[in-house]
mmCIF file of C-alpha atoms in Angstrom:
data_model
loop_
_atom_site.group_PDB
_atom_site.id
_atom_site.type_symbol
_atom_site.label_atom_id
_atom_site.label_comp_id
_atom_site.label_asym_id
_atom_site.label_seq_id
_atom_site.Cartn_x
_atom_site.Cartn_y
_atom_site.Cartn_z
ATOM 1 C CA UNK E 24 -215.029 -134.337 62.285
ATOM 2 C CA UNK E 25 -215.980 -137.113 63.780
ATOM 3 C CA UNK E 26 -213.092 -139.789 63.592
ATOM 4 C CA UNK E 27 -213.735 -142.583 65.684
ATOM 5 C CA UNK E 28 -216.122 -143.433 67.910
ATOM 6 C CA UNK E 29 -216.358 -141.066 70.786
ATOM 7 C CA UNK E 30 -213.409 -138.692 69.452
ATOM 8 C CA UNK E 31 -213.990 -136.054 67.185
ATOM 9 C CA UNK E 32 -211.008 -134.119 65.399
ATOM 10 C CA UNK E 33 -211.099 -130.009 66.164
ATOM 11 C CA UNK E 34 -209.399 -127.145 64.217
ATOM 12 C CA UNK E 35 -207.085 -124.053 66.762
ATOM 13 C CA UNK E 36 -204.417 -121.579 65.037
ATOM 14 C CA UNK E 37 -201.831 -124.449 66.742
ATOM 15 C CA UNK E 38 -203.174 -126.979 64.600
ATOM 16 C CA UNK E 39 -205.394 -130.163 64.492
ATOM 17 C CA UNK E 40 -206.315 -131.872 67.883
ATOM 18 C CA UNK E 41 -208.118 -135.598 68.713
ATOM 19 C CA UNK E 42 -209.933 -134.977 71.600
ATOM 20 C CA UNK E 43 -212.951 -136.870 73.636
ATOM 21 C CA UNK E 44 -216.691 -135.523 72.835
ATOM 22 C CA UNK E 45 -218.027 -136.142 75.366
ATOM 23 C CA UNK E 46 -216.279 -134.071 78.531
ATOM 24 C CA UNK E 47 -216.416 -137.101 80.605
ATOM 25 C CA UNK E 48 -214.869 -139.485 78.554
ATOM 26 C CA UNK E 49 -211.628 -137.122 78.719
ATOM 27 C CA UNK E 50 -208.412 -138.375 80.079
ATOM 28 C CA UNK E 51 -207.793 -136.433 83.381
ATOM 29 C CA UNK E 52 -203.818 -136.776 81.956
ATOM 30 C CA UNK E 53 -205.136 -134.226 78.991
ATOM 31 C CA UNK E 54 -204.277 -130.620 78.918
ATOM 32 C CA UNK E 55 -206.064 -128.009 78.289
ATOM 33 C CA UNK E 56 -204.462 -125.710 75.028
ATOM 34 C CA UNK E 57 -203.162 -122.345 76.409
ATOM 35 C CA UNK E 58 -204.545 -119.224 75.754
ATOM 36 C CA UNK E 59 -200.865 -117.611 73.067
ATOM 37 C CA UNK E 60 -199.761 -114.387 74.938
ATOM 38 C CA UNK E 61 -200.782 -111.262 72.924
ATOM 39 C CA UNK E 62 -198.602 -110.440 70.723
ATOM 40 C CA UNK E 63 -198.991 -107.301 71.780
ATOM 41 C CA UNK E 64 -197.384 -108.142 75.505
ATOM 42 C CA UNK E 65 -194.513 -109.602 74.477
ATOM 43 C CA UNK E 66 -192.098 -107.507 72.669
ATOM 44 C CA UNK E 67 -189.210 -109.398 73.459
ATOM 45 C CA UNK E 68 -188.455 -112.879 73.852
ATOM 46 C CA UNK E 69 -189.465 -114.182 77.432
ATOM 47 C CA UNK E 70 -186.148 -116.568 76.923
ATOM 48 C CA UNK E 71 -183.145 -114.178 76.114
ATOM 49 C CA UNK E 72 -185.062 -110.685 75.716
ATOM 50 C CA UNK E 73 -184.150 -110.472 71.746
ATOM 51 C CA UNK E 74 -186.592 -107.647 70.491
ATOM 52 C CA UNK E 75 -188.972 -108.880 68.008
ATOM 53 C CA UNK E 76 -188.776 -106.401 64.392
ATOM 54 C CA UNK E 77 -189.276 -107.402 60.877
ATOM 55 C CA UNK E 78 -186.236 -109.821 61.164
ATOM 56 C CA UNK E 79 -186.990 -111.179 63.943
ATOM 57 C CA UNK E 80 -189.988 -112.837 64.328
ATOM 58 C CA UNK E 81 -192.751 -113.915 67.240
ATOM 59 C CA UNK E 82 -193.290 -117.819 67.176
ATOM 60 C CA UNK E 83 -195.506 -118.949 69.732
ATOM 61 C CA UNK E 84 -195.066 -122.521 71.385
ATOM 62 C CA UNK E 85 -198.005 -124.751 72.057
ATOM 63 C CA UNK E 86 -198.519 -126.017 75.343
ATOM 64 C CA UNK E 87 -196.998 -122.816 76.922
ATOM 65 C CA UNK E 88 -198.168 -120.475 75.011
ATOM 66 C CA UNK E 89 -196.131 -117.800 75.533
ATOM 67 C CA UNK E 90 -193.812 -115.763 73.158
ATOM 68 C CA UNK E 91 -190.337 -116.827 71.827
ATOM 69 C CA UNK E 92 -187.844 -116.091 69.235
ATOM 70 C CA UNK E 93 -186.982 -119.258 66.395
ATOM 71 C CA UNK E 94 -183.885 -119.541 68.287
ATOM 72 C CA UNK E 95 -185.518 -120.304 70.985
ATOM 73 C CA UNK E 96 -188.899 -121.545 69.786
ATOM 74 C CA UNK E 97 -187.980 -124.244 66.516
ATOM 75 C CA UNK E 98 -188.653 -128.405 67.175
ATOM 76 C CA UNK E 99 -191.832 -129.193 66.710
ATOM 77 C CA UNK E 100 -192.656 -132.332 68.796
ATOM 78 C CA UNK E 101 -195.550 -134.728 68.919
ATOM 79 C CA UNK E 102 -197.402 -133.492 71.982
ATOM 80 C CA UNK E 103 -200.383 -136.464 72.470
ATOM 81 C CA UNK E 104 -201.157 -134.946 76.105
ATOM 82 C CA UNK E 105 -202.448 -132.014 74.569
ATOM 83 C CA UNK E 106 -203.842 -134.572 71.649
ATOM 84 C CA UNK E 107 -202.638 -132.810 69.107
ATOM 85 C CA UNK E 108 -202.144 -134.684 65.725
ATOM 86 C CA UNK E 109 -199.266 -133.386 64.209
ATOM 87 C CA UNK E 110 -195.971 -132.171 66.093
ATOM 88 C CA UNK E 111 -196.157 -129.307 67.057
ATOM 89 C CA UNK E 112 -193.972 -126.063 67.524
ATOM 90 C CA UNK E 113 -192.495 -125.749 71.451
ATOM 91 C CA UNK E 114 -189.964 -123.554 73.210
ATOM 92 C CA UNK E 115 -186.668 -125.729 74.200
ATOM 93 C CA UNK E 116 -187.346 -125.854 77.533
ATOM 94 C CA UNK E 117 -191.231 -127.341 76.940
ATOM 95 C CA UNK E 118 -189.505 -129.505 74.526
ATOM 96 C CA UNK E 119 -187.564 -131.638 77.235
ATOM 97 C CA UNK E 120 -190.711 -132.389 79.593
ATOM 98 C CA UNK E 121 -192.946 -132.891 76.486
ATOM 99 C CA UNK E 122 -190.171 -135.539 75.446
ATOM 100 C CA UNK E 123 -190.592 -137.559 78.946
ATOM 101 C CA UNK E 124 -193.585 -137.362 79.070
ATOM 102 C CA UNK E 125 -194.022 -138.759 75.373
ATOM 103 C CA UNK E 126 -191.424 -141.335 76.725
ATOM 104 C CA UNK E 127 -194.617 -142.361 79.444
ATOM 105 C CA UNK E 128 -197.161 -141.823 76.677
ATOM 106 C CA UNK E 129 -195.227 -144.598 74.466
ATOM 107 C CA UNK E 130 -194.320 -147.262 76.906
ATOM 108 C CA UNK E 131 -196.094 -147.067 80.159
ATOM 109 C CA UNK E 132 -199.020 -146.064 79.668
ATOM 110 C CA UNK E 133 -199.489 -148.524 76.835
ATOM 111 C CA UNK E 134 -198.511 -151.167 79.740
ATOM 112 C CA UNK E 135 -201.015 -149.689 82.181
ATOM 113 C CA UNK E 136 -203.558 -150.625 79.759
ATOM 114 C CA UNK E 137 -202.471 -153.676 79.033
ATOM 115 C CA UNK E 138 -202.553 -154.815 82.838
ATOM 116 C CA UNK E 139 -201.338 -157.853 84.560
ATOM 117 C CA UNK E 140 -201.658 -159.604 87.498
ATOM 118 C CA UNK E 141 -201.416 -157.966 91.144
ATOM 119 C CA UNK E 142 -202.281 -158.755 95.207
ATOM 120 C CA UNK E 143 -205.269 -156.541 96.423
ATOM 121 C CA UNK E 144 -205.801 -155.801 99.516
ATOM 122 C CA UNK E 145 -207.791 -152.829 100.706
ATOM 123 C CA UNK E 146 -211.396 -152.536 102.923
ATOM 124 C CA UNK E 147 -212.340 -156.351 102.653
ATOM 125 C CA UNK E 148 -210.092 -158.032 99.823
ATOM 126 C CA UNK E 149 -207.441 -159.720 101.394
ATOM 127 C CA UNK E 150 -203.918 -160.579 99.665
ATOM 128 C CA UNK E 151 -206.907 -161.671 96.929
ATOM 129 C CA UNK E 152 -205.073 -161.788 93.121
ATOM 130 C CA UNK E 153 -206.657 -159.559 90.216
ATOM 131 C CA UNK E 154 -205.417 -158.355 86.760
ATOM 132 C CA UNK E 155 -205.648 -154.871 87.878
ATOM 133 C CA UNK E 156 -206.032 -152.946 84.536
ATOM 134 C CA UNK E 157 -206.320 -148.504 83.535
ATOM 135 C CA UNK E 158 -208.888 -148.117 80.883
ATOM 136 C CA UNK E 159 -208.338 -146.863 77.411
ATOM 137 C CA UNK E 160 -209.967 -143.629 78.523
ATOM 138 C CA UNK E 161 -207.422 -143.242 81.756
ATOM 139 C CA UNK E 162 -210.584 -142.584 83.820
ATOM 140 C CA UNK E 163 -210.447 -145.780 85.912
ATOM 141 C CA UNK E 164 -208.283 -148.386 87.216
ATOM 142 C CA UNK E 165 -210.574 -152.335 87.105
ATOM 143 C CA UNK E 166 -210.024 -155.144 88.781
ATOM 144 C CA UNK E 167 -211.360 -158.144 87.269
ATOM 145 C CA UNK E 168 -210.771 -162.076 89.013
ATOM 146 C CA UNK E 169 -209.390 -163.522 85.194
ATOM 147 C CA UNK E 170 -207.332 -161.624 82.084
ATOM 148 C CA UNK E 171 -209.635 -160.136 80.194
ATOM 149 C CA UNK E 172 -210.428 -161.563 76.766
ATOM 150 C CA UNK E 173 -208.987 -160.113 73.567
ATOM 151 C CA UNK E 174 -212.362 -159.128 72.137
ATOM 152 C CA UNK E 175 -213.513 -157.790 75.693
ATOM 153 C CA UNK E 176 -217.062 -160.650 74.888
ATOM 154 C CA UNK E 177 -216.488 -162.685 78.623
ATOM 155 C CA UNK E 178 -218.540 -162.084 81.548
ATOM 156 C CA UNK E 179 -216.257 -160.356 84.190
ATOM 157 C CA UNK E 180 -216.055 -161.012 87.636
ATOM 158 C CA UNK E 181 -215.194 -158.065 89.763
ATOM 159 C CA UNK E 182 -212.456 -158.003 93.256
ATOM 160 C CA UNK E 183 -212.890 -154.739 93.836
ATOM 161 C CA UNK E 184 -214.851 -151.844 92.363
ATOM 162 C CA UNK E 185 -212.993 -149.664 90.242
ATOM 163 C CA UNK E 186 -211.105 -146.724 90.991
ATOM 164 C CA UNK E 187 -211.380 -143.541 89.268
ATOM 165 C CA UNK E 188 -207.770 -142.345 88.930
ATOM 166 C CA UNK E 189 -208.351 -138.588 88.908
ATOM 167 C CA UNK E 190 -210.042 -139.358 92.743
ATOM 168 C CA UNK E 191 -206.152 -140.981 93.258
ATOM 169 C CA UNK E 192 -204.994 -138.633 96.143
ATOM 170 C CA UNK E 193 -201.694 -140.134 96.756
ATOM 171 C CA UNK E 194 -199.299 -143.537 95.131
ATOM 172 C CA UNK E 195 -196.700 -144.457 97.337
ATOM 173 C CA UNK E 196 -193.996 -147.025 95.549
ATOM 174 C CA UNK E 197 -192.648 -150.035 98.711
ATOM 175 C CA UNK E 198 -189.165 -150.755 96.713
ATOM 176 C CA UNK E 199 -188.377 -154.472 98.698
ATOM 177 C CA UNK E 200 -187.145 -156.035 96.004
ATOM 178 C CA UNK E 201 -183.201 -155.432 94.453
ATOM 179 C CA UNK E 202 -182.743 -157.140 90.756
ATOM 180 C CA UNK E 203 -178.558 -158.749 90.535
ATOM 181 C CA UNK E 204 -177.311 -154.980 89.426
ATOM 182 C CA UNK E 205 -178.687 -154.189 93.061
ATOM 183 C CA UNK E 206 -181.259 -151.793 91.693
ATOM 184 C CA UNK E 207 -184.642 -151.375 94.259
ATOM 185 C CA UNK E 208 -187.427 -153.446 92.154
ATOM 186 C CA UNK E 209 -190.884 -151.978 92.911
ATOM 187 C CA UNK E 210 -193.258 -154.502 95.203
ATOM 188 C CA UNK E 211 -196.227 -152.678 96.492
ATOM 189 C CA UNK E 212 -197.289 -149.796 95.597
ATOM 190 C CA UNK E 213 -200.092 -147.882 98.116
ATOM 191 C CA UNK E 214 -202.579 -145.576 96.254
ATOM 192 C CA UNK E 215 -204.876 -143.062 98.226
ATOM 193 C CA UNK E 216 -207.845 -142.325 96.299
ATOM 194 C CA UNK E 217 -211.412 -140.812 97.665
ATOM 195 C CA UNK E 218 -214.745 -141.849 97.743
ATOM 196 C CA UNK E 219 -217.373 -139.822 98.096
ATOM 197 C CA UNK E 220 -216.813 -138.625 101.381
ATOM 198 C CA UNK E 221 -214.311 -140.576 102.588
ATOM 199 C CA UNK E 222 -210.655 -141.751 101.728
ATOM 200 C CA UNK E 223 -209.758 -145.124 100.681
ATOM 201 C CA UNK E 224 -206.988 -146.710 100.664
ATOM 202 C CA UNK E 225 -205.796 -149.836 98.439
ATOM 203 C CA UNK E 226 -202.192 -152.032 98.448
ATOM 204 C CA UNK E 227 -201.189 -153.389 94.896
ATOM 205 C CA UNK E 228 -198.572 -155.940 95.688
ATOM 206 C CA UNK E 229 -196.330 -158.002 92.792
ATOM 207 C CA UNK E 230 -196.950 -162.008 94.079
ATOM 208 C CA UNK E 231 -193.702 -163.737 95.674
ATOM 209 C CA UNK E 232 -194.235 -166.394 93.220
ATOM 210 C CA UNK E 233 -193.069 -164.335 89.661
ATOM 211 C CA UNK E 234 -190.930 -164.438 87.869
ATOM 212 C CA UNK E 235 -192.258 -162.253 85.764
ATOM 213 C CA UNK E 236 -191.125 -158.438 85.687
ATOM 214 C CA UNK E 237 -194.577 -156.932 84.396
ATOM 215 C CA UNK E 238 -196.430 -157.198 87.441
ATOM 216 C CA UNK E 239 -193.126 -154.278 88.615
ATOM 217 C CA UNK E 240 -192.843 -152.302 85.967
ATOM 218 C CA UNK E 241 -196.828 -151.670 86.323
ATOM 219 C CA UNK E 242 -197.100 -150.308 89.777
ATOM 220 C CA UNK E 243 -194.328 -148.346 88.226
ATOM 221 C CA UNK E 244 -196.001 -147.449 84.974
ATOM 222 C CA UNK E 245 -198.472 -146.411 87.894
ATOM 223 C CA UNK E 246 -196.910 -144.499 90.252
ATOM 224 C CA UNK E 247 -195.314 -142.355 86.805
ATOM 225 C CA UNK E 248 -199.515 -141.408 86.075
ATOM 226 C CA UNK E 249 -200.649 -140.421 89.463
ATOM 227 C CA UNK E 250 -197.048 -138.141 89.424
ATOM 228 C CA UNK E 251 -198.193 -136.765 86.142
ATOM 229 C CA UNK E 252 -202.061 -136.295 87.241
ATOM 230 C CA UNK E 253 -200.902 -134.434 90.810
ATOM 231 C CA UNK E 254 -198.171 -132.615 89.579
ATOM 232 C CA UNK E 255 -198.811 -131.390 85.772
ATOM 233 C CA UNK E 256 -195.503 -132.207 84.608
ATOM 234 C CA UNK E 257 -193.201 -134.721 83.691
ATOM 235 C CA UNK E 258 -193.294 -137.961 85.144
ATOM 236 C CA UNK E 259 -190.397 -138.404 87.416
#
């Protein structure tokens, strides 16, 4: 069943998932659905060692695929990182991880896709203003001269070649500004990424004259996204 352009609904024993039709359009942040541990291989709850019997049923966590009793696998939580349409049953440990990820998906990822103006330095580009955006598929970071119009109908001019998000090897934030509460705020982000057979660097810096906090928030969100891409765990 085709749900919308480039996406389709698939049904598994864990529930309905919205996935990309083509593998090339799949988000690099997507987690694949795990194989369930066979019932015969888990006689007791993985968390509390309670023995399964007629009264104590097995429940499989939809994120890790392990077996738990109802007390250790009771909550149903949204799991957008696996593309599930509805909340799914998770073990207590996976609930904690998933809730932190959901904060990233609900807040930080939207900010990355919306975009912001930053200064770029890398290769032939030196301290040049660009509107930085993560694509809707999360596959590329785009750097345009101007903010795209709402309908994306205007012809775009590019400051820098797109960076394939999954080629990013490292993202290092430099905190050099302090807010009124004394907290460190991100000033720049150095991205190291692979381009064919070489490792390249691009530094994204908050403009000095900005009074908008969105560029700083965008850098912090990108740092979280890179951490999520590399570790597979919750954003820091």
